[in-house]
Amino acid sequence: MAKLYFYYASMNAGKSTTLLQAAFNYRERGMEPMLWTAALDNRSEGLPIASRIGLEADARRFTPGTNIYRESLAQHEQTPLACVLIDEAQFLTADQAWQCARLADEASIPVLCYGLRTDFRGDLFPGSAVLLGIADQLVELKAVCECGRKATMNLRVDARGQAVRQGAQTEIGGNDRYVALCRKHFREALAG
Protein backbone atom coordinates (compact mmCIF):
# COMPACT_ATOMS: atom_id res chain seq x y z
CA MET A 1 0.00 0.00 0.00
CA ALA A 2 1.34 3.42 -0.98
CA LYS A 3 1.78 6.05 1.70
CA LEU A 4 1.68 9.81 2.09
CA TYR A 5 4.86 11.12 3.73
CA PHE A 6 5.53 14.58 5.13
CA TYR A 7 9.18 15.52 5.62
CA TYR A 8 9.20 18.79 7.53
CA ALA A 9 11.80 21.08 9.06
CA SER A 10 12.93 24.65 9.48
CA MET A 11 14.92 26.43 6.80
CA ASN A 12 18.38 25.03 5.96
CA ALA A 13 17.61 21.45 6.97
CA GLY A 14 18.16 19.98 3.51
CA LYS A 15 14.54 19.34 2.47
CA SER A 16 15.13 20.07 -1.23
CA THR A 17 18.43 18.17 -1.17
CA THR A 18 16.69 15.12 0.32
CA LEU A 19 13.93 15.32 -2.30
CA LEU A 20 16.48 15.55 -5.12
CA GLN A 21 18.38 12.57 -3.70
CA ALA A 22 15.14 10.54 -3.63
CA ALA A 23 14.43 11.49 -7.26
CA PHE A 24 17.96 10.45 -8.24
CA ASN A 25 17.58 7.11 -6.45
CA TYR A 26 14.30 6.32 -8.23
CA ARG A 27 15.69 7.27 -11.65
CA GLU A 28 18.89 5.29 -11.06
CA ARG A 29 16.72 2.19 -10.65
CA GLY A 30 14.77 2.91 -13.85
CA MET A 31 11.70 4.24 -12.07
CA GLU A 32 9.96 7.51 -12.89
CA PRO A 33 9.29 10.11 -10.19
CA MET A 34 7.12 13.19 -10.79
CA LEU A 35 8.43 16.37 -9.19
CA TRP A 36 6.36 19.37 -8.14
CA THR A 37 7.20 22.70 -6.50
CA ALA A 38 5.31 25.89 -5.69
CA ALA A 39 5.02 28.36 -8.56
CA LEU A 40 5.35 31.33 -6.20
CA ASP A 41 8.88 30.34 -5.21
CA ASN A 42 10.80 31.79 -8.15
CA ARG A 43 14.18 32.35 -6.46
CA SER A 44 16.03 29.81 -8.58
CA GLU A 45 17.61 31.17 -11.73
CA GLY A 46 18.04 27.64 -13.06
CA LEU A 47 15.63 24.77 -12.65
CA PRO A 48 12.57 25.07 -10.38
CA ILE A 49 13.89 22.89 -7.54
CA ALA A 50 17.31 24.01 -6.36
CA SER A 51 19.07 23.13 -3.12
CA ARG A 52 21.53 25.36 -1.31
CA ILE A 53 24.33 22.88 -2.03
CA GLY A 54 23.90 23.25 -5.78
CA LEU A 55 21.67 20.32 -6.77
CA GLU A 56 18.70 21.13 -9.00
CA ALA A 57 16.02 19.48 -11.09
CA ASP A 58 13.12 20.31 -13.33
CA ALA A 59 9.63 20.13 -11.84
CA ARG A 60 6.07 21.07 -12.52
CA ARG A 61 4.92 24.17 -10.69
CA PHE A 62 1.68 24.17 -8.71
CA THR A 63 -0.54 27.14 -7.94
CA PRO A 64 -3.56 27.12 -5.61
CA GLY A 65 -5.71 26.16 -8.61
CA THR A 66 -3.63 23.17 -9.72
CA ASN A 67 -5.30 19.79 -9.40
CA ILE A 68 -2.28 17.71 -8.41
CA TYR A 69 -4.32 14.51 -8.26
CA ARG A 70 -5.69 14.85 -11.80
CA GLU A 71 -2.41 16.02 -13.38
CA SER A 72 -0.33 13.35 -11.65
CA LEU A 73 -2.81 10.64 -12.61
CA ALA A 74 -2.78 11.80 -16.25
CA GLN A 75 1.03 11.56 -16.26
CA HIS A 76 0.84 8.14 -14.55
CA GLU A 77 -1.40 6.86 -17.36
CA GLN A 78 1.22 7.90 -19.94
CA THR A 79 4.31 6.83 -17.99
CA PRO A 80 3.82 4.84 -14.79
CA LEU A 81 5.02 6.87 -11.82
CA ALA A 82 7.02 5.28 -9.02
CA CYS A 83 6.28 8.26 -6.76
CA VAL A 84 5.28 11.91 -6.60
CA LEU A 85 7.74 14.27 -4.88
CA ILE A 86 6.52 17.71 -3.76
CA ASP A 87 8.89 20.48 -2.66
CA GLU A 88 7.65 23.57 -0.77
CA ALA A 89 4.65 21.52 0.41
CA GLN A 90 3.73 24.17 2.97
CA PHE A 91 2.22 26.09 0.03
CA LEU A 92 -0.25 23.32 -0.83
CA THR A 93 -3.87 24.18 -0.21
CA ALA A 94 -5.86 21.93 2.11
CA ASP A 95 -7.57 20.42 -0.98
CA GLN A 96 -4.21 19.73 -2.62
CA ALA A 97 -2.94 17.97 0.51
CA TRP A 98 -6.01 15.73 0.36
CA GLN A 99 -5.35 15.18 -3.38
CA CYS A 100 -1.92 13.85 -2.38
CA ALA A 101 -3.63 11.42 0.01
CA ARG A 102 -5.93 10.28 -2.82
CA LEU A 103 -2.91 9.55 -5.03
CA ALA A 104 -1.56 7.24 -2.33
CA ASP A 105 -4.90 5.69 -1.38
CA GLU A 106 -6.63 5.33 -4.76
CA ALA A 107 -3.79 5.25 -7.32
CA SER A 108 -1.25 3.46 -5.10
CA ILE A 109 1.40 6.08 -5.86
CA PRO A 110 3.62 7.03 -2.91
CA VAL A 111 3.63 10.79 -2.32
CA LEU A 112 6.57 12.40 -0.51
CA CYS A 113 5.98 16.01 0.55
CA TYR A 114 8.80 18.25 1.80
CA GLY A 115 8.16 21.58 3.46
CA LEU A 116 8.26 23.97 6.35
CA ARG A 117 6.08 23.22 9.34
CA THR A 118 5.69 26.80 10.58
CA ASP A 119 6.03 30.36 9.36
CA PHE A 120 8.08 33.25 10.82
CA ARG A 121 5.54 33.71 13.62
CA GLY A 122 5.52 30.04 14.62
CA ASP A 123 2.10 29.45 13.02
CA LEU A 124 1.38 26.40 10.87
CA PHE A 125 1.08 26.86 7.12
CA PRO A 126 -2.29 25.59 5.84
CA GLY A 127 -0.72 22.83 3.70
CA SER A 128 1.53 21.74 6.54
CA ALA A 129 -1.35 21.66 9.01
CA VAL A 130 -3.30 19.23 6.84
CA LEU A 131 -0.24 17.10 6.07
CA LEU A 132 0.61 16.87 9.80
CA GLY A 133 -2.92 15.62 10.37
CA ILE A 134 -3.28 13.09 7.54
CA ALA A 135 0.18 11.87 6.50
CA ASP A 136 0.89 8.18 7.04
CA GLN A 137 4.42 9.00 8.08
CA LEU A 138 5.90 12.20 9.53
CA VAL A 139 9.65 12.70 9.31
CA GLU A 140 11.39 15.64 10.93
CA LEU A 141 14.60 16.70 9.22
CA LYS A 142 17.08 18.50 11.44
CA ALA A 143 18.63 21.93 11.12
CA VAL A 144 21.03 23.49 13.61
CA CYS A 145 20.61 26.73 15.55
CA GLU A 146 23.55 29.08 16.07
CA CYS A 147 23.82 27.64 19.62
CA GLY A 148 24.12 24.05 18.34
CA ARG A 149 20.65 22.92 19.39
CA LYS A 150 18.02 21.68 16.97
CA ALA A 151 16.53 24.56 14.96
CA THR A 152 12.75 24.30 14.70
CA MET A 153 11.77 27.91 14.00
CA ASN A 154 12.17 30.28 11.04
CA LEU A 155 12.98 33.85 12.06
CA ARG A 156 12.28 36.43 9.35
CA VAL A 157 14.83 39.26 9.34
CA ASP A 158 15.02 42.61 7.59
CA ALA A 159 17.94 43.98 5.57
CA ARG A 160 19.76 44.91 8.83
CA GLY A 161 19.33 41.41 10.28
CA GLN A 162 16.66 42.52 12.77
CA ALA A 163 13.69 40.27 13.60
CA VAL A 164 10.48 40.95 11.68
CA ARG A 165 7.36 40.49 13.80
CA GLN A 166 4.57 41.36 11.34
CA GLY A 167 3.75 40.85 7.70
CA ALA A 168 2.25 38.41 5.25
CA GLN A 169 2.62 34.73 6.10
CA THR A 170 4.41 34.10 2.83
CA GLU A 171 7.44 36.08 1.76
CA ILE A 172 9.84 34.18 -0.44
CA GLY A 173 13.46 34.37 0.59
CA GLY A 174 16.52 32.44 1.61
CA ASN A 175 19.37 33.11 4.00
CA ASP A 176 18.99 36.84 3.33
CA ARG A 177 15.48 36.84 4.84
CA TYR A 178 15.31 33.88 7.24
CA VAL A 179 17.39 32.36 10.00
CA ALA A 180 16.73 28.88 11.43
CA LEU A 181 16.77 29.02 15.23
CA CYS A 182 15.88 26.91 18.24
CA ARG A 183 12.69 27.96 20.02
CA LYS A 184 14.63 29.73 22.83
CA HIS A 185 16.65 31.93 20.48
CA PHE A 186 13.58 32.53 18.30
CA ARG A 187 11.65 33.85 21.31
CA GLU A 188 14.61 35.97 22.42
CA ALA A 189 15.00 37.49 18.95
CA LEU A 190 11.32 38.43 18.81
CA ALA A 191 11.42 39.91 22.33
CA GLY A 192 14.55 41.98 21.61
PDB file of C-alpha atoms in Angstrom:
ATOM      1  CA  MET A   1       0.000   0.000   0.000  1.00  0.00           C
ATOM      2  CA  ALA A   2       1.342   3.420  -0.985  1.00  0.00           C
ATOM      3  CA  LYS A   3       1.778   6.051   1.703  1.00  0.00           C
ATOM      4  CA  LEU A   4       1.676   9.812   2.088  1.00  0.00           C
ATOM      5  CA  TYR A   5       4.856  11.119   3.726  1.00  0.00           C
ATOM      6  CA  PHE A   6       5.530  14.581   5.131  1.00  0.00           C
ATOM      7  CA  TYR A   7       9.175  15.520   5.624  1.00  0.00           C
ATOM      8  CA  TYR A   8       9.202  18.794   7.534  1.00  0.00           C
ATOM      9  CA  ALA A   9      11.796  21.081   9.059  1.00  0.00           C
ATOM     10  CA  SER A  10      12.926  24.652   9.478  1.00  0.00           C
ATOM     11  CA  MET A  11      14.915  26.431   6.804  1.00  0.00           C
ATOM     12  CA  ASN A  12      18.376  25.030   5.960  1.00  0.00           C
ATOM     13  CA  ALA A  13      17.611  21.448   6.967  1.00  0.00           C
ATOM     14  CA  GLY A  14      18.155  19.980   3.505  1.00  0.00           C
ATOM     15  CA  LYS A  15      14.542  19.342   2.470  1.00  0.00           C
ATOM     16  CA  SER A  16      15.133  20.070  -1.229  1.00  0.00           C
ATOM     17  CA  THR A  17      18.429  18.165  -1.165  1.00  0.00           C
ATOM     18  CA  THR A  18      16.692  15.117   0.323  1.00  0.00           C
ATOM     19  CA  LEU A  19      13.927  15.323  -2.301  1.00  0.00           C
ATOM     20  CA  LEU A  20      16.479  15.547  -5.120  1.00  0.00           C
ATOM     21  CA  GLN A  21      18.381  12.570  -3.698  1.00  0.00           C
ATOM     22  CA  ALA A  22      15.139  10.541  -3.628  1.00  0.00           C
ATOM     23  CA  ALA A  23      14.427  11.486  -7.257  1.00  0.00           C
ATOM     24  CA  PHE A  24      17.959  10.451  -8.236  1.00  0.00           C
ATOM     25  CA  ASN A  25      17.581   7.108  -6.454  1.00  0.00           C
ATOM     26  CA  TYR A  26      14.301   6.318  -8.233  1.00  0.00           C
ATOM     27  CA  ARG A  27      15.691   7.268 -11.647  1.00  0.00           C
ATOM     28  CA  GLU A  28      18.886   5.294 -11.056  1.00  0.00           C
ATOM     29  CA  ARG A  29      16.717   2.195 -10.651  1.00  0.00           C
ATOM     30  CA  GLY A  30      14.774   2.907 -13.853  1.00  0.00           C
ATOM     31  CA  MET A  31      11.696   4.243 -12.070  1.00  0.00           C
ATOM     32  CA  GLU A  32       9.962   7.507 -12.894  1.00  0.00           C
ATOM     33  CA  PRO A  33       9.286  10.111 -10.192  1.00  0.00           C
ATOM     34  CA  MET A  34       7.118  13.188 -10.789  1.00  0.00           C
ATOM     35  CA  LEU A  35       8.434  16.370  -9.188  1.00  0.00           C
ATOM     36  CA  TRP A  36       6.365  19.370  -8.137  1.00  0.00           C
ATOM     37  CA  THR A  37       7.199  22.703  -6.503  1.00  0.00           C
ATOM     38  CA  ALA A  38       5.309  25.892  -5.689  1.00  0.00           C
ATOM     39  CA  ALA A  39       5.018  28.360  -8.558  1.00  0.00           C
ATOM     40  CA  LEU A  40       5.350  31.332  -6.201  1.00  0.00           C
ATOM     41  CA  ASP A  41       8.884  30.343  -5.210  1.00  0.00           C
ATOM     42  CA  ASN A  42      10.797  31.792  -8.155  1.00  0.00           C
ATOM     43  CA  ARG A  43      14.178  32.348  -6.461  1.00  0.00           C
ATOM     44  CA  SER A  44      16.033  29.810  -8.579  1.00  0.00           C
ATOM     45  CA  GLU A  45      17.612  31.170 -11.735  1.00  0.00           C
ATOM     46  CA  GLY A  46      18.037  27.638 -13.061  1.00  0.00           C
ATOM     47  CA  LEU A  47      15.634  24.768 -12.654  1.00  0.00           C
ATOM     48  CA  PRO A  48      12.572  25.070 -10.380  1.00  0.00           C
ATOM     49  CA  ILE A  49      13.895  22.895  -7.541  1.00  0.00           C
ATOM     50  CA  ALA A  50      17.308  24.014  -6.359  1.00  0.00           C
ATOM     51  CA  SER A  51      19.070  23.132  -3.120  1.00  0.00           C
ATOM     52  CA  ARG A  52      21.533  25.361  -1.312  1.00  0.00           C
ATOM     53  CA  ILE A  53      24.326  22.879  -2.032  1.00  0.00           C
ATOM     54  CA  GLY A  54      23.904  23.246  -5.781  1.00  0.00           C
ATOM     55  CA  LEU A  55      21.673  20.324  -6.773  1.00  0.00           C
ATOM     56  CA  GLU A  56      18.701  21.128  -8.996  1.00  0.00           C
ATOM     57  CA  ALA A  57      16.021  19.477 -11.086  1.00  0.00           C
ATOM     58  CA  ASP A  58      13.118  20.308 -13.326  1.00  0.00           C
ATOM     59  CA  ALA A  59       9.634  20.129 -11.843  1.00  0.00           C
ATOM     60  CA  ARG A  60       6.066  21.069 -12.516  1.00  0.00           C
ATOM     61  CA  ARG A  61       4.925  24.170 -10.685  1.00  0.00           C
ATOM     62  CA  PHE A  62       1.684  24.172  -8.707  1.00  0.00           C
ATOM     63  CA  THR A  63      -0.543  27.138  -7.944  1.00  0.00           C
ATOM     64  CA  PRO A  64      -3.558  27.119  -5.605  1.00  0.00           C
ATOM     65  CA  GLY A  65      -5.715  26.165  -8.607  1.00  0.00           C
ATOM     66  CA  THR A  66      -3.629  23.171  -9.719  1.00  0.00           C
ATOM     67  CA  ASN A  67      -5.299  19.785  -9.401  1.00  0.00           C
ATOM     68  CA  ILE A  68      -2.277  17.714  -8.408  1.00  0.00           C
ATOM     69  CA  TYR A  69      -4.321  14.513  -8.263  1.00  0.00           C
ATOM     70  CA  ARG A  70      -5.686  14.850 -11.802  1.00  0.00           C
ATOM     71  CA  GLU A  71      -2.407  16.021 -13.381  1.00  0.00           C
ATOM     72  CA  SER A  72      -0.331  13.352 -11.647  1.00  0.00           C
ATOM     73  CA  LEU A  73      -2.814  10.643 -12.609  1.00  0.00           C
ATOM     74  CA  ALA A  74      -2.781  11.805 -16.254  1.00  0.00           C
ATOM     75  CA  GLN A  75       1.034  11.558 -16.263  1.00  0.00           C
ATOM     76  CA  HIS A  76       0.841   8.143 -14.548  1.00  0.00           C
ATOM     77  CA  GLU A  77      -1.404   6.858 -17.363  1.00  0.00           C
ATOM     78  CA  GLN A  78       1.220   7.895 -19.938  1.00  0.00           C
ATOM     79  CA  THR A  79       4.310   6.831 -17.994  1.00  0.00           C
ATOM     80  CA  PRO A  80       3.819   4.837 -14.785  1.00  0.00           C
ATOM     81  CA  LEU A  81       5.016   6.868 -11.821  1.00  0.00           C
ATOM     82  CA  ALA A  82       7.023   5.282  -9.023  1.00  0.00           C
ATOM     83  CA  CYS A  83       6.281   8.264  -6.762  1.00  0.00           C
ATOM     84  CA  VAL A  84       5.275  11.906  -6.599  1.00  0.00           C
ATOM     85  CA  LEU A  85       7.739  14.268  -4.879  1.00  0.00           C
ATOM     86  CA  ILE A  86       6.523  17.709  -3.756  1.00  0.00           C
ATOM     87  CA  ASP A  87       8.891  20.480  -2.665  1.00  0.00           C
ATOM     88  CA  GLU A  88       7.652  23.567  -0.773  1.00  0.00           C
ATOM     89  CA  ALA A  89       4.648  21.516   0.405  1.00  0.00           C
ATOM     90  CA  GLN A  90       3.727  24.168   2.966  1.00  0.00           C
ATOM     91  CA  PHE A  91       2.218  26.090   0.033  1.00  0.00           C
ATOM     92  CA  LEU A  92      -0.246  23.317  -0.835  1.00  0.00           C
ATOM     93  CA  THR A  93      -3.872  24.175  -0.212  1.00  0.00           C
ATOM     94  CA  ALA A  94      -5.860  21.926   2.105  1.00  0.00           C
ATOM     95  CA  ASP A  95      -7.574  20.422  -0.977  1.00  0.00           C
ATOM     96  CA  GLN A  96      -4.211  19.731  -2.620  1.00  0.00           C
ATOM     97  CA  ALA A  97      -2.936  17.972   0.511  1.00  0.00           C
ATOM     98  CA  TRP A  98      -6.010  15.725   0.357  1.00  0.00           C
ATOM     99  CA  GLN A  99      -5.348  15.175  -3.378  1.00  0.00           C
ATOM    100  CA  CYS A 100      -1.923  13.848  -2.379  1.00  0.00           C
ATOM    101  CA  ALA A 101      -3.626  11.425   0.007  1.00  0.00           C
ATOM    102  CA  ARG A 102      -5.926  10.279  -2.818  1.00  0.00           C
ATOM    103  CA  LEU A 103      -2.907   9.552  -5.025  1.00  0.00           C
ATOM    104  CA  ALA A 104      -1.558   7.236  -2.326  1.00  0.00           C
ATOM    105  CA  ASP A 105      -4.897   5.694  -1.381  1.00  0.00           C
ATOM    106  CA  GLU A 106      -6.628   5.332  -4.761  1.00  0.00           C
ATOM    107  CA  ALA A 107      -3.794   5.255  -7.317  1.00  0.00           C
ATOM    108  CA  SER A 108      -1.248   3.456  -5.100  1.00  0.00           C
ATOM    109  CA  ILE A 109       1.402   6.077  -5.865  1.00  0.00           C
ATOM    110  CA  PRO A 110       3.621   7.033  -2.914  1.00  0.00           C
ATOM    111  CA  VAL A 111       3.633  10.790  -2.320  1.00  0.00           C
ATOM    112  CA  LEU A 112       6.574  12.396  -0.513  1.00  0.00           C
ATOM    113  CA  CYS A 113       5.982  16.008   0.549  1.00  0.00           C
ATOM    114  CA  TYR A 114       8.801  18.248   1.800  1.00  0.00           C
ATOM    115  CA  GLY A 115       8.160  21.582   3.463  1.00  0.00           C
ATOM    116  CA  LEU A 116       8.261  23.968   6.351  1.00  0.00           C
ATOM    117  CA  ARG A 117       6.076  23.218   9.345  1.00  0.00           C
ATOM    118  CA  THR A 118       5.688  26.805  10.580  1.00  0.00           C
ATOM    119  CA  ASP A 119       6.032  30.363   9.364  1.00  0.00           C
ATOM    120  CA  PHE A 120       8.076  33.250  10.815  1.00  0.00           C
ATOM    121  CA  ARG A 121       5.542  33.707  13.624  1.00  0.00           C
ATOM    122  CA  GLY A 122       5.519  30.038  14.619  1.00  0.00           C
ATOM    123  CA  ASP A 123       2.101  29.446  13.017  1.00  0.00           C
ATOM    124  CA  LEU A 124       1.380  26.402  10.868  1.00  0.00           C
ATOM    125  CA  PHE A 125       1.085  26.857   7.122  1.00  0.00           C
ATOM    126  CA  PRO A 126      -2.288  25.586   5.838  1.00  0.00           C
ATOM    127  CA  GLY A 127      -0.719  22.826   3.697  1.00  0.00           C
ATOM    128  CA  SER A 128       1.533  21.744   6.545  1.00  0.00           C
ATOM    129  CA  ALA A 129      -1.355  21.662   9.014  1.00  0.00           C
ATOM    130  CA  VAL A 130      -3.296  19.228   6.835  1.00  0.00           C
ATOM    131  CA  LEU A 131      -0.237  17.097   6.074  1.00  0.00           C
ATOM    132  CA  LEU A 132       0.609  16.874   9.796  1.00  0.00           C
ATOM    133  CA  GLY A 133      -2.919  15.621  10.370  1.00  0.00           C
ATOM    134  CA  ILE A 134      -3.277  13.095   7.540  1.00  0.00           C
ATOM    135  CA  ALA A 135       0.185  11.867   6.500  1.00  0.00           C
ATOM    136  CA  ASP A 136       0.891   8.178   7.042  1.00  0.00           C
ATOM    137  CA  GLN A 137       4.424   9.002   8.081  1.00  0.00           C
ATOM    138  CA  LEU A 138       5.897  12.200   9.529  1.00  0.00           C
ATOM    139  CA  VAL A 139       9.648  12.696   9.307  1.00  0.00           C
ATOM    140  CA  GLU A 140      11.390  15.643  10.931  1.00  0.00           C
ATOM    141  CA  LEU A 141      14.603  16.702   9.218  1.00  0.00           C
ATOM    142  CA  LYS A 142      17.084  18.496  11.440  1.00  0.00           C
ATOM    143  CA  ALA A 143      18.632  21.931  11.120  1.00  0.00           C
ATOM    144  CA  VAL A 144      21.028  23.488  13.609  1.00  0.00           C
ATOM    145  CA  CYS A 145      20.608  26.735  15.546  1.00  0.00           C
ATOM    146  CA  GLU A 146      23.548  29.080  16.074  1.00  0.00           C
ATOM    147  CA  CYS A 147      23.822  27.642  19.618  1.00  0.00           C
ATOM    148  CA  GLY A 148      24.123  24.052  18.342  1.00  0.00           C
ATOM    149  CA  ARG A 149      20.652  22.919  19.390  1.00  0.00           C
ATOM    150  CA  LYS A 150      18.015  21.682  16.969  1.00  0.00           C
ATOM    151  CA  ALA A 151      16.528  24.561  14.958  1.00  0.00           C
ATOM    152  CA  THR A 152      12.747  24.295  14.700  1.00  0.00           C
ATOM    153  CA  MET A 153      11.767  27.910  14.003  1.00  0.00           C
ATOM    154  CA  ASN A 154      12.167  30.279  11.038  1.00  0.00           C
ATOM    155  CA  LEU A 155      12.980  33.848  12.059  1.00  0.00           C
ATOM    156  CA  ARG A 156      12.284  36.431   9.351  1.00  0.00           C
ATOM    157  CA  VAL A 157      14.829  39.260   9.337  1.00  0.00           C
ATOM    158  CA  ASP A 158      15.017  42.614   7.590  1.00  0.00           C
ATOM    159  CA  ALA A 159      17.944  43.985   5.569  1.00  0.00           C
ATOM    160  CA  ARG A 160      19.759  44.906   8.830  1.00  0.00           C
ATOM    161  CA  GLY A 161      19.328  41.407  10.280  1.00  0.00           C
ATOM    162  CA  GLN A 162      16.655  42.523  12.773  1.00  0.00           C
ATOM    163  CA  ALA A 163      13.688  40.273  13.600  1.00  0.00           C
ATOM    164  CA  VAL A 164      10.484  40.948  11.676  1.00  0.00           C
ATOM    165  CA  ARG A 165       7.363  40.494  13.804  1.00  0.00           C
ATOM    166  CA  GLN A 166       4.572  41.362  11.337  1.00  0.00           C
ATOM    167  CA  GLY A 167       3.747  40.846   7.700  1.00  0.00           C
ATOM    168  CA  ALA A 168       2.250  38.415   5.253  1.00  0.00           C
ATOM    169  CA  GLN A 169       2.621  34.732   6.096  1.00  0.00           C
ATOM    170  CA  THR A 170       4.411  34.097   2.828  1.00  0.00           C
ATOM    171  CA  GLU A 171       7.444  36.079   1.764  1.00  0.00           C
ATOM    172  CA  ILE A 172       9.839  34.178  -0.440  1.00  0.00           C
ATOM    173  CA  GLY A 173      13.461  34.371   0.591  1.00  0.00           C
ATOM    174  CA  GLY A 174      16.523  32.440   1.605  1.00  0.00           C
ATOM    175  CA  ASN A 175      19.368  33.109   4.002  1.00  0.00           C
ATOM    176  CA  ASP A 176      18.995  36.839   3.331  1.00  0.00           C
ATOM    177  CA  ARG A 177      15.476  36.840   4.839  1.00  0.00           C
ATOM    178  CA  TYR A 178      15.310  33.880   7.235  1.00  0.00           C
ATOM    179  CA  VAL A 179      17.391  32.356  10.004  1.00  0.00           C
ATOM    180  CA  ALA A 180      16.730  28.885  11.432  1.00  0.00           C
ATOM    181  CA  LEU A 181      16.774  29.021  15.234  1.00  0.00           C
ATOM    182  CA  CYS A 182      15.877  26.909  18.238  1.00  0.00           C
ATOM    183  CA  ARG A 183      12.687  27.956  20.021  1.00  0.00           C
ATOM    184  CA  LYS A 184      14.626  29.726  22.826  1.00  0.00           C
ATOM    185  CA  HIS A 185      16.646  31.933  20.483  1.00  0.00           C
ATOM    186  CA  PHE A 186      13.577  32.533  18.297  1.00  0.00           C
ATOM    187  CA  ARG A 187      11.649  33.853  21.309  1.00  0.00           C
ATOM    188  CA  GLU A 188      14.606  35.973  22.420  1.00  0.00           C
ATOM    189  CA  ALA A 189      14.999  37.488  18.950  1.00  0.00           C
ATOM    190  CA  LEU A 190      11.321  38.432  18.810  1.00  0.00           C
ATOM    191  CA  ALA A 191      11.420  39.909  22.326  1.00  0.00           C
ATOM    192  CA  GLY A 192      14.549  41.976  21.607  1.00  0.00           C
TER     193      GLY A 192
END
